[in-house]
Short mmCIF file of N, CA, C and O and ligand atoms in Angstrom, two decimals:
data_model
loop_
_atom_site.label_atom_id
_atom_site.label_comp_id
_atom_site.label_asym_id
_atom_site.label_seq_id
_atom_site.Cartn_x
_atom_site.Cartn_y
_atom_site.Cartn_z
N UNK Q 234 102.71 -24.16 -38.76
CA UNK Q 234 103.75 -25.17 -38.60
C UNK Q 234 104.02 -25.83 -39.95
O UNK Q 234 103.08 -26.21 -40.66
N UNK Q 235 105.29 -26.00 -40.30
CA UNK Q 235 105.64 -26.63 -41.58
C UNK Q 235 105.17 -28.09 -41.57
O UNK Q 235 105.20 -28.74 -40.52
N UNK Q 236 104.70 -28.58 -42.72
CA UNK Q 236 104.22 -29.97 -42.76
C UNK Q 236 105.36 -30.98 -42.59
O UNK Q 236 106.52 -30.65 -42.81
N UNK Q 237 105.01 -32.20 -42.20
CA UNK Q 237 106.00 -33.27 -42.08
C UNK Q 237 106.58 -33.58 -43.45
O UNK Q 237 105.94 -33.38 -44.48
N UNK Q 238 107.81 -34.06 -43.46
CA UNK Q 238 108.45 -34.50 -44.71
C UNK Q 238 107.64 -35.67 -45.28
O UNK Q 238 107.34 -36.62 -44.54
N UNK Q 239 107.28 -35.62 -46.57
CA UNK Q 239 106.50 -36.73 -47.14
C UNK Q 239 107.26 -38.06 -47.03
O UNK Q 239 108.48 -38.10 -47.14
N UNK Q 240 106.50 -39.14 -46.84
CA UNK Q 240 107.12 -40.47 -46.65
C UNK Q 240 108.02 -40.86 -47.82
O UNK Q 240 109.05 -41.49 -47.63
N UNK Q 241 107.62 -40.46 -49.03
CA UNK Q 241 108.43 -40.88 -50.19
C UNK Q 241 109.71 -40.06 -50.34
O UNK Q 241 110.48 -40.30 -51.26
N UNK Q 242 109.94 -39.10 -49.45
CA UNK Q 242 111.19 -38.32 -49.50
C UNK Q 242 112.12 -38.65 -48.33
O UNK Q 242 113.15 -38.00 -48.16
N UNK Q 243 111.78 -39.66 -47.54
CA UNK Q 243 112.62 -39.99 -46.39
C UNK Q 243 113.94 -40.62 -46.84
O UNK Q 243 113.98 -41.35 -47.83
N UNK Q 244 115.01 -40.33 -46.10
CA UNK Q 244 116.29 -40.99 -46.33
C UNK Q 244 116.17 -42.44 -45.85
O UNK Q 244 115.24 -42.77 -45.11
N UNK Q 245 117.14 -43.30 -46.22
CA UNK Q 245 117.09 -44.69 -45.73
C UNK Q 245 117.03 -44.79 -44.21
O UNK Q 245 116.28 -45.61 -43.67
N UNK Q 246 117.78 -43.96 -43.50
CA UNK Q 246 117.75 -43.99 -42.03
C UNK Q 246 116.36 -43.59 -41.52
O UNK Q 246 115.80 -44.22 -40.62
N UNK Q 247 115.80 -42.54 -42.12
CA UNK Q 247 114.47 -42.09 -41.69
C UNK Q 247 113.41 -43.15 -42.01
O UNK Q 247 112.46 -43.34 -41.24
N UNK Q 248 113.58 -43.83 -43.15
CA UNK Q 248 112.64 -44.93 -43.50
C UNK Q 248 112.71 -46.04 -42.47
O UNK Q 248 111.69 -46.61 -42.08
N UNK Q 249 113.93 -46.35 -42.04
CA UNK Q 249 114.08 -47.39 -41.02
C UNK Q 249 113.40 -46.93 -39.73
O UNK Q 249 112.69 -47.71 -39.07
N UNK Q 250 113.57 -45.65 -39.37
CA UNK Q 250 112.91 -45.11 -38.19
C UNK Q 250 111.40 -45.13 -38.31
O UNK Q 250 110.68 -45.38 -37.33
N UNK Q 251 110.89 -44.91 -39.52
CA UNK Q 251 109.45 -44.98 -39.73
C UNK Q 251 108.94 -46.39 -39.47
O UNK Q 251 107.88 -46.58 -38.85
N UNK Q 252 109.71 -47.39 -39.92
CA UNK Q 252 109.30 -48.78 -39.69
C UNK Q 252 109.27 -49.07 -38.18
O UNK Q 252 108.37 -49.76 -37.70
N UNK Q 253 110.23 -48.54 -37.43
CA UNK Q 253 110.23 -48.71 -35.98
C UNK Q 253 108.99 -48.04 -35.39
O UNK Q 253 108.32 -48.60 -34.51
N UNK Q 254 108.67 -46.85 -35.87
CA UNK Q 254 107.49 -46.13 -35.37
C UNK Q 254 106.23 -46.96 -35.60
O UNK Q 254 105.40 -47.12 -34.69
N UNK Q 255 106.09 -47.50 -36.81
CA UNK Q 255 104.89 -48.28 -37.13
C UNK Q 255 104.79 -49.49 -36.20
O UNK Q 255 103.73 -49.82 -35.68
N UNK Q 256 105.93 -50.12 -35.95
CA UNK Q 256 105.93 -51.33 -35.13
C UNK Q 256 105.69 -51.04 -33.64
O UNK Q 256 104.97 -51.78 -32.98
N UNK Q 257 106.28 -49.97 -33.12
CA UNK Q 257 106.31 -49.79 -31.65
C UNK Q 257 105.49 -48.62 -31.13
O UNK Q 257 105.29 -48.53 -29.92
N UNK Q 258 105.09 -47.70 -31.97
CA UNK Q 258 104.47 -46.47 -31.47
C UNK Q 258 103.08 -46.21 -32.03
O UNK Q 258 102.29 -45.51 -31.39
N UNK Q 259 102.80 -46.73 -33.23
CA UNK Q 259 101.60 -46.27 -33.94
C UNK Q 259 100.30 -46.76 -33.32
O UNK Q 259 99.24 -46.23 -33.63
N UNK Q 260 100.36 -47.77 -32.43
CA UNK Q 260 99.12 -48.17 -31.75
C UNK Q 260 98.67 -47.08 -30.77
O UNK Q 260 97.50 -47.03 -30.42
N UNK Q 261 99.58 -46.23 -30.35
CA UNK Q 261 99.23 -45.20 -29.34
C UNK Q 261 99.41 -43.77 -29.82
O UNK Q 261 98.93 -42.86 -29.15
N UNK Q 262 100.14 -43.55 -30.90
CA UNK Q 262 100.40 -42.18 -31.35
C UNK Q 262 100.16 -42.03 -32.85
O UNK Q 262 100.66 -42.83 -33.63
N UNK Q 263 99.44 -40.97 -33.23
CA UNK Q 263 99.49 -40.51 -34.62
C UNK Q 263 100.82 -39.79 -34.81
O UNK Q 263 101.31 -39.13 -33.90
N UNK Q 264 101.41 -39.91 -36.00
CA UNK Q 264 102.66 -39.21 -36.26
C UNK Q 264 102.46 -37.95 -37.10
O UNK Q 264 103.24 -37.02 -36.99
N UNK Q 265 101.42 -37.92 -37.92
CA UNK Q 265 101.29 -36.79 -38.85
C UNK Q 265 100.15 -35.85 -38.50
O UNK Q 265 99.84 -34.95 -39.28
N UNK Q 266 99.54 -36.05 -37.34
CA UNK Q 266 98.58 -35.08 -36.82
C UNK Q 266 98.85 -34.93 -35.33
O UNK Q 266 99.57 -35.75 -34.74
N UNK Q 267 98.27 -33.91 -34.73
CA UNK Q 267 98.38 -33.76 -33.27
C UNK Q 267 97.15 -34.32 -32.58
O UNK Q 267 96.99 -34.15 -31.37
N UNK Q 268 96.28 -35.02 -33.34
CA UNK Q 268 95.10 -35.64 -32.72
C UNK Q 268 95.55 -36.71 -31.74
O UNK Q 268 96.37 -37.56 -32.08
N UNK Q 269 95.01 -36.72 -30.54
CA UNK Q 269 95.39 -37.75 -29.58
C UNK Q 269 94.86 -39.13 -29.95
O UNK Q 269 93.79 -39.24 -30.55
N UNK Q 270 95.62 -40.17 -29.60
CA UNK Q 270 95.16 -41.55 -29.73
C UNK Q 270 95.19 -42.07 -28.28
O UNK Q 270 94.44 -41.55 -27.47
N UNK Q 271 96.05 -43.01 -27.92
CA UNK Q 271 96.27 -43.27 -26.48
C UNK Q 271 97.15 -42.18 -25.87
O UNK Q 271 96.98 -41.80 -24.72
N UNK Q 272 98.13 -41.76 -26.63
CA UNK Q 272 99.01 -40.67 -26.23
C UNK Q 272 98.85 -39.51 -27.22
O UNK Q 272 98.09 -39.62 -28.19
N UNK Q 273 99.55 -38.40 -26.98
CA UNK Q 273 99.41 -37.23 -27.84
C UNK Q 273 99.89 -37.49 -29.27
O UNK Q 273 100.81 -38.29 -29.48
N UNK Q 274 99.26 -36.84 -30.25
CA UNK Q 274 99.76 -36.87 -31.63
C UNK Q 274 101.13 -36.20 -31.69
O UNK Q 274 101.35 -35.22 -30.99
N UNK Q 275 102.03 -36.75 -32.51
CA UNK Q 275 103.42 -36.31 -32.46
C UNK Q 275 103.81 -35.39 -33.62
O UNK Q 275 104.99 -35.07 -33.78
N UNK Q 276 102.85 -34.94 -34.43
CA UNK Q 276 103.19 -34.03 -35.53
C UNK Q 276 103.89 -32.80 -34.98
O UNK Q 276 103.47 -32.23 -33.97
N UNK Q 277 104.98 -32.40 -35.64
CA UNK Q 277 105.70 -31.18 -35.24
C UNK Q 277 106.42 -31.31 -33.90
O UNK Q 277 106.77 -30.30 -33.29
N UNK Q 278 106.71 -32.55 -33.49
CA UNK Q 278 107.29 -32.80 -32.16
C UNK Q 278 108.47 -31.90 -31.84
O UNK Q 278 108.54 -31.29 -30.79
N UNK Q 279 109.42 -31.81 -32.80
CA UNK Q 279 110.64 -31.03 -32.55
C UNK Q 279 110.52 -29.60 -33.09
O UNK Q 279 111.47 -28.83 -32.99
N UNK Q 280 109.38 -29.26 -33.69
CA UNK Q 280 109.21 -27.89 -34.19
C UNK Q 280 108.67 -26.98 -33.10
O UNK Q 280 108.67 -25.77 -33.23
N UNK Q 281 108.15 -27.62 -32.03
CA UNK Q 281 107.65 -26.85 -30.91
C UNK Q 281 108.71 -26.87 -29.82
O UNK Q 281 109.46 -27.83 -29.70
N UNK Q 282 108.78 -25.82 -28.99
CA UNK Q 282 109.84 -25.79 -27.97
C UNK Q 282 109.63 -26.83 -26.87
O UNK Q 282 110.61 -27.28 -26.27
N UNK Q 283 108.37 -27.24 -26.63
CA UNK Q 283 108.10 -28.12 -25.50
C UNK Q 283 107.32 -29.35 -25.93
O UNK Q 283 106.44 -29.27 -26.79
N UNK Q 284 107.60 -30.46 -25.27
CA UNK Q 284 106.81 -31.69 -25.43
C UNK Q 284 105.46 -31.47 -24.76
O UNK Q 284 105.29 -30.53 -23.97
N UNK Q 285 104.49 -32.35 -25.04
CA UNK Q 285 103.17 -32.19 -24.41
C UNK Q 285 103.25 -32.08 -22.88
O UNK Q 285 102.46 -31.36 -22.26
N UNK Q 286 104.22 -32.73 -22.26
CA UNK Q 286 104.36 -32.68 -20.80
C UNK Q 286 104.93 -31.35 -20.32
O UNK Q 286 104.92 -31.08 -19.11
N UNK Q 287 105.49 -30.54 -21.24
CA UNK Q 287 106.14 -29.30 -20.85
C UNK Q 287 107.65 -29.41 -20.77
O UNK Q 287 108.34 -28.41 -20.63
N UNK Q 288 108.18 -30.64 -20.91
CA UNK Q 288 109.64 -30.82 -20.95
C UNK Q 288 110.17 -30.28 -22.27
O UNK Q 288 109.44 -30.26 -23.27
N UNK Q 289 111.43 -29.83 -22.30
CA UNK Q 289 111.98 -29.31 -23.56
C UNK Q 289 111.99 -30.39 -24.65
O UNK Q 289 112.24 -31.56 -24.37
N UNK Q 290 111.66 -29.99 -25.88
CA UNK Q 290 111.61 -30.94 -27.00
C UNK Q 290 113.01 -31.15 -27.54
O UNK Q 290 113.45 -30.47 -28.46
N UNK Q 291 113.75 -32.07 -26.93
CA UNK Q 291 115.09 -32.39 -27.44
C UNK Q 291 115.29 -33.91 -27.39
O UNK Q 291 114.49 -34.64 -26.79
N UNK Q 292 116.37 -34.35 -28.05
CA UNK Q 292 116.59 -35.80 -28.17
C UNK Q 292 116.74 -36.47 -26.81
O UNK Q 292 116.28 -37.60 -26.62
N UNK Q 293 117.37 -35.77 -25.88
CA UNK Q 293 117.60 -36.39 -24.57
C UNK Q 293 116.25 -36.74 -23.91
O UNK Q 293 116.08 -37.85 -23.39
N UNK Q 294 115.32 -35.80 -23.94
CA UNK Q 294 114.02 -36.04 -23.28
C UNK Q 294 113.19 -37.07 -24.04
O UNK Q 294 112.52 -37.90 -23.44
N UNK Q 295 113.22 -36.99 -25.37
CA UNK Q 295 112.42 -37.94 -26.15
C UNK Q 295 112.99 -39.34 -26.00
O UNK Q 295 112.26 -40.31 -25.78
N UNK Q 296 114.32 -39.46 -26.05
CA UNK Q 296 114.97 -40.77 -25.87
C UNK Q 296 114.61 -41.34 -24.49
O UNK Q 296 114.26 -42.52 -24.36
N UNK Q 297 114.68 -40.49 -23.50
CA UNK Q 297 114.36 -40.91 -22.14
C UNK Q 297 112.92 -41.41 -22.03
O UNK Q 297 112.64 -42.42 -21.37
N UNK Q 298 112.00 -40.71 -22.66
CA UNK Q 298 110.58 -41.11 -22.64
C UNK Q 298 110.43 -42.49 -23.27
O UNK Q 298 109.72 -43.35 -22.74
N UNK Q 299 111.10 -42.71 -24.40
CA UNK Q 299 110.96 -43.98 -25.10
C UNK Q 299 111.59 -45.11 -24.27
O UNK Q 299 110.99 -46.17 -24.09
N UNK Q 300 112.77 -44.88 -23.74
CA UNK Q 300 113.48 -45.95 -23.03
C UNK Q 300 112.80 -46.28 -21.71
O UNK Q 300 112.63 -47.44 -21.37
N UNK Q 301 112.39 -45.25 -20.97
CA UNK Q 301 111.88 -45.48 -19.61
C UNK Q 301 110.37 -45.38 -19.48
O UNK Q 301 109.82 -45.72 -18.44
N UNK Q 302 109.68 -44.89 -20.51
CA UNK Q 302 108.24 -44.71 -20.42
C UNK Q 302 107.89 -43.48 -19.61
O UNK Q 302 108.79 -42.77 -19.10
N UNK Q 303 106.60 -43.22 -19.49
CA UNK Q 303 106.16 -42.01 -18.77
C UNK Q 303 104.69 -42.19 -18.44
O UNK Q 303 103.88 -42.37 -19.34
N UNK Q 304 104.29 -42.17 -17.19
CA UNK Q 304 102.90 -42.36 -16.78
C UNK Q 304 102.30 -43.58 -17.50
O UNK Q 304 102.77 -44.69 -17.31
N UNK Q 305 101.30 -43.36 -18.36
CA UNK Q 305 100.64 -44.48 -19.04
C UNK Q 305 101.38 -44.97 -20.28
O UNK Q 305 100.89 -45.85 -20.98
N UNK Q 306 102.52 -44.38 -20.58
CA UNK Q 306 103.31 -44.88 -21.72
C UNK Q 306 104.31 -45.91 -21.20
O UNK Q 306 105.16 -45.58 -20.38
N UNK Q 307 104.20 -47.16 -21.69
CA UNK Q 307 105.12 -48.19 -21.20
C UNK Q 307 106.54 -47.97 -21.73
O UNK Q 307 106.73 -47.47 -22.83
N UNK Q 308 107.54 -48.36 -20.94
CA UNK Q 308 108.93 -48.30 -21.38
C UNK Q 308 109.12 -49.17 -22.61
O UNK Q 308 108.57 -50.27 -22.70
N UNK Q 309 109.88 -48.65 -23.59
CA UNK Q 309 110.10 -49.38 -24.84
C UNK Q 309 111.57 -49.74 -25.02
O UNK Q 309 111.94 -50.27 -26.07
N UNK Q 310 112.39 -49.40 -24.04
CA UNK Q 310 113.83 -49.58 -24.22
C UNK Q 310 114.22 -51.01 -24.52
O UNK Q 310 115.11 -51.25 -25.33
N UNK Q 311 113.52 -51.96 -23.89
CA UNK Q 311 113.84 -53.38 -24.11
C UNK Q 311 113.50 -53.83 -25.52
O UNK Q 311 113.96 -54.84 -25.99
N UNK Q 312 112.60 -53.08 -26.20
CA UNK Q 312 111.97 -53.56 -27.43
C UNK Q 312 112.78 -53.26 -28.69
O UNK Q 312 112.42 -53.74 -29.76
N UNK Q 313 113.83 -52.44 -28.58
CA UNK Q 313 114.55 -52.06 -29.80
C UNK Q 313 116.03 -51.90 -29.53
O UNK Q 313 116.45 -51.67 -28.39
N UNK Q 314 116.81 -52.05 -30.60
CA UNK Q 314 118.26 -51.86 -30.49
C UNK Q 314 118.57 -50.37 -30.47
O UNK Q 314 117.72 -49.52 -30.79
N UNK Q 315 119.82 -50.03 -30.10
CA UNK Q 315 120.25 -48.63 -30.12
C UNK Q 315 120.12 -48.04 -31.51
O UNK Q 315 119.73 -46.87 -31.67
N UNK Q 316 120.45 -48.84 -32.53
CA UNK Q 316 120.35 -48.34 -33.90
C UNK Q 316 118.90 -48.03 -34.24
O UNK Q 316 118.61 -46.97 -34.82
N UNK Q 317 117.99 -48.92 -33.86
CA UNK Q 317 116.57 -48.67 -34.13
C UNK Q 317 116.09 -47.41 -33.40
O UNK Q 317 115.34 -46.61 -33.96
N UNK Q 318 116.55 -47.23 -32.17
CA UNK Q 318 116.15 -46.05 -31.40
C UNK Q 318 116.69 -44.78 -32.07
O UNK Q 318 115.97 -43.79 -32.22
N UNK Q 319 117.94 -44.82 -32.50
CA UNK Q 319 118.51 -43.64 -33.18
C UNK Q 319 117.79 -43.35 -34.48
O UNK Q 319 117.51 -42.19 -34.81
N UNK Q 320 117.46 -44.40 -35.25
CA UNK Q 320 116.73 -44.22 -36.51
C UNK Q 320 115.35 -43.62 -36.21
O UNK Q 320 114.88 -42.73 -36.93
N UNK Q 321 114.71 -44.12 -35.15
CA UNK Q 321 113.39 -43.60 -34.77
C UNK Q 321 113.46 -42.11 -34.46
O UNK Q 321 112.61 -41.32 -34.90
N UNK Q 322 114.50 -41.69 -33.71
CA UNK Q 322 114.63 -40.26 -33.39
C UNK Q 322 114.80 -39.46 -34.68
O UNK Q 322 114.22 -38.37 -34.82
N UNK Q 323 115.59 -39.98 -35.63
CA UNK Q 323 115.76 -39.28 -36.91
C UNK Q 323 114.41 -39.12 -37.60
O UNK Q 323 114.09 -38.08 -38.18
N UNK Q 324 113.60 -40.20 -37.56
CA UNK Q 324 112.27 -40.12 -38.18
C UNK Q 324 111.41 -39.07 -37.49
O UNK Q 324 110.73 -38.26 -38.14
N UNK Q 325 111.44 -39.05 -36.15
CA UNK Q 325 110.60 -38.09 -35.41
C UNK Q 325 110.98 -36.65 -35.78
O UNK Q 325 110.14 -35.75 -35.76
N UNK Q 326 112.26 -36.43 -36.15
CA UNK Q 326 112.68 -35.09 -36.58
C UNK Q 326 112.07 -34.67 -37.92
O UNK Q 326 112.11 -33.50 -38.26
N UNK Q 327 111.53 -35.62 -38.67
CA UNK Q 327 110.92 -35.26 -39.97
C UNK Q 327 109.47 -34.83 -39.81
O UNK Q 327 108.84 -34.41 -40.76
N UNK Q 328 108.93 -34.99 -38.59
CA UNK Q 328 107.49 -34.73 -38.39
C UNK Q 328 107.21 -33.24 -38.21
O UNK Q 328 108.07 -32.49 -37.80
C1 HEC C 523 100.69 -48.18 -25.00
C2 HEC C 523 100.64 -46.84 -25.60
C3 HEC C 523 101.92 -46.14 -25.97
C4 HEC C 523 102.95 -46.59 -26.76
C5 HEC C 523 103.13 -47.97 -27.39
C6 HEC C 523 103.85 -45.46 -26.94
N1 HEC C 523 103.39 -44.37 -26.25
FE1 HEC C 523 104.25 -42.54 -26.19
N2 HEC C 523 102.86 -41.91 -24.88
C7 HEC C 523 101.75 -42.64 -24.45
C8 HEC C 523 101.02 -41.87 -23.48
C9 HEC C 523 99.75 -42.32 -22.77
C10 HEC C 523 101.71 -40.64 -23.33
C11 HEC C 523 101.40 -39.47 -22.37
C12 HEC C 523 102.24 -39.68 -21.13
C13 HEC C 523 102.06 -38.57 -20.13
O1 HEC C 523 102.77 -37.54 -20.24
O2 HEC C 523 101.22 -38.71 -19.24
C14 HEC C 523 102.86 -40.70 -24.24
C15 HEC C 523 103.76 -39.67 -24.40
C16 HEC C 523 104.74 -39.63 -25.37
C17 HEC C 523 105.57 -38.48 -25.69
C18 HEC C 523 105.48 -37.10 -25.03
C19 HEC C 523 106.37 -37.08 -23.80
C20 HEC C 523 106.25 -35.76 -23.08
O3 HEC C 523 107.19 -35.45 -22.31
O4 HEC C 523 105.27 -35.06 -23.25
C21 HEC C 523 106.41 -38.85 -26.69
C22 HEC C 523 107.46 -37.99 -27.38
C23 HEC C 523 106.10 -40.23 -27.01
N3 HEC C 523 105.09 -40.68 -26.18
C24 HEC C 523 106.72 -40.95 -28.00
C25 HEC C 523 106.51 -42.31 -28.22
C26 HEC C 523 107.26 -43.09 -29.17
C27 HEC C 523 108.33 -42.54 -30.09
C28 HEC C 523 106.80 -44.37 -29.07
C29 HEC C 523 107.30 -45.61 -29.80
C30 HEC C 523 108.62 -46.05 -29.41
C31 HEC C 523 105.73 -44.39 -28.07
N4 HEC C 523 105.60 -43.12 -27.58
C32 HEC C 523 105.00 -45.51 -27.70
C33 HEC C 523 101.42 -43.90 -24.86
C34 HEC C 523 102.22 -44.74 -25.65
#
C-alpha cells in the first residue's frame, strides 16, 4: 500500500481537514497506521475497496459514518460544519 501523503505536503484544505481529524477523531483512531485504538486505524482508508465494516470505501459511506456514528462510534455531525466535514474527507483521502 502506498504511504500516506506527508503532513508537510498537504494542501491548505487537507491541512484544515487534518486539524479537524486531530480535534474530533484522533482520540479513537490512528490515521497513519492500521493499528486499532478505540476504532480501527484509518491508514489507506480509500486505497482499500472496503471499510473495516465491509461497506464500500467511498465518500458517501464515510460521511454517513461521521455524521450518524456507527455502533460504538458516536455521531459527530453536530460537532462540525459542512466545510470542516468536507475538509476532513479530503484529508482522509491523503491517508
Ligand atoms: C469515541 C471514539 C470514536 C471517535 C471520536 C470517532 N470514531 Fe470512528 N469509529 C469508532 C469505532 C469504535 C468504530 C468501529 C465501529 C464499528 O464498525 O463497530 C469506528 C469506525 C470508523 C470508521 C469505519 C466505518 C466502517 O464502515 O467500517 C471510519 C471511517 C471512522 N470511524 C472514521 C472516523 C472519523 C473520521 C472520526 C472523526 C470525525 C471518527 N471516526 C471519530 C470510534 C470513534
